[in-house]
């Protein structure tokens, strides 16, 4: 019986040690992904919204974005949000990266960042969804919300 408890205790200890190693790996990797994705968002957001540059969005767009959104929809979006005018200032983007794994999609690394921005004709909240393919971050979604964009 003593041998059984020694083996059981050893198995339990091995599981605990592996769990701690796994948590440490995820924490370190998560911090690195947060830094990478935040740096990408800090570059992409002003490039797109300073003068409402459609090309800057499309150059950074993921295959998923390009599959889901037509050129006509992008044109329409930029005509609409362009009515806010030029960017005056924006806050640093807030958000984080997320690692997930499912049987349908496999391992997916994504991130979401939001910033508040002031334009010539009003304020807006800009949300940028990112996805990482290989070692490259790309835009998965782009959204602008502003009370000035609501039809009167």
mmCIF file of N, CA and C in Angstrom, residues 16 31-33 48 52 65 83 85 96 130 139 141:
data_model
loop_
_atom_site.group_PDB
_atom_site.id
_atom_site.type_symbol
_atom_site.label_atom_id
_atom_site.label_comp_id
_atom_site.label_asym_id
_atom_site.label_seq_id
_atom_site.Cartn_x
_atom_site.Cartn_y
_atom_site.Cartn_z
ATOM 1 N N UNK A 16 1.383 18.540 -11.173
ATOM 2 C CA UNK A 16 1.492 19.909 -10.636
ATOM 3 C C UNK A 16 2.652 20.644 -11.292
ATOM 4 N N UNK A 31 2.505 37.753 -22.636
ATOM 5 C CA UNK A 31 3.085 39.095 -22.523
ATOM 6 C C UNK A 31 3.783 39.504 -23.812
ATOM 7 N N UNK A 32 4.495 38.574 -24.419
ATOM 8 C CA UNK A 32 5.188 38.875 -25.679
ATOM 9 C C UNK A 32 4.174 39.174 -26.779
ATOM 10 N N UNK A 33 3.096 38.407 -26.833
ATOM 11 C CA UNK A 33 2.060 38.644 -27.840
ATOM 12 C C UNK A 33 1.361 39.978 -27.610
ATOM 13 N N UNK A 48 -4.256 54.435 -40.652
ATOM 14 C CA UNK A 48 -5.566 54.302 -41.291
ATOM 15 C C UNK A 48 -6.434 55.532 -41.042
ATOM 16 N N UNK A 52 -8.079 58.888 -43.109
ATOM 17 C CA UNK A 52 -9.015 57.838 -43.556
ATOM 18 C C UNK A 52 -8.483 57.182 -44.826
ATOM 19 N N UNK A 65 -10.433 38.957 -43.592
ATOM 20 C CA UNK A 65 -11.064 40.264 -43.794
ATOM 21 C C UNK A 65 -11.413 40.448 -45.265
ATOM 22 N N UNK A 83 -16.511 61.529 -43.189
ATOM 23 C CA UNK A 83 -17.277 62.731 -42.838
ATOM 24 C C UNK A 83 -16.875 63.275 -41.458
ATOM 25 N N UNK A 85 -13.855 63.916 -40.727
ATOM 26 C CA UNK A 85 -12.739 64.818 -40.983
ATOM 27 C C UNK A 85 -11.410 64.219 -40.547
ATOM 28 N N UNK A 96 -5.626 43.557 -25.702
ATOM 29 C CA UNK A 96 -4.696 42.466 -25.428
ATOM 30 C C UNK A 96 -4.820 41.375 -26.471
ATOM 31 N N UNK A 130 -7.271 41.973 -34.599
ATOM 32 C CA UNK A 130 -6.070 41.480 -35.269
ATOM 33 C C UNK A 130 -6.026 39.960 -35.221
ATOM 34 N N UNK A 139 -4.985 42.686 -39.954
ATOM 35 C CA UNK A 139 -6.277 43.177 -39.483
ATOM 36 C C UNK A 139 -7.374 42.184 -39.841
ATOM 37 N N UNK A 141 -10.636 42.748 -38.292
ATOM 38 C CA UNK A 141 -11.832 43.588 -38.353
ATOM 39 C C UNK A 141 -11.468 45.027 -38.002
#
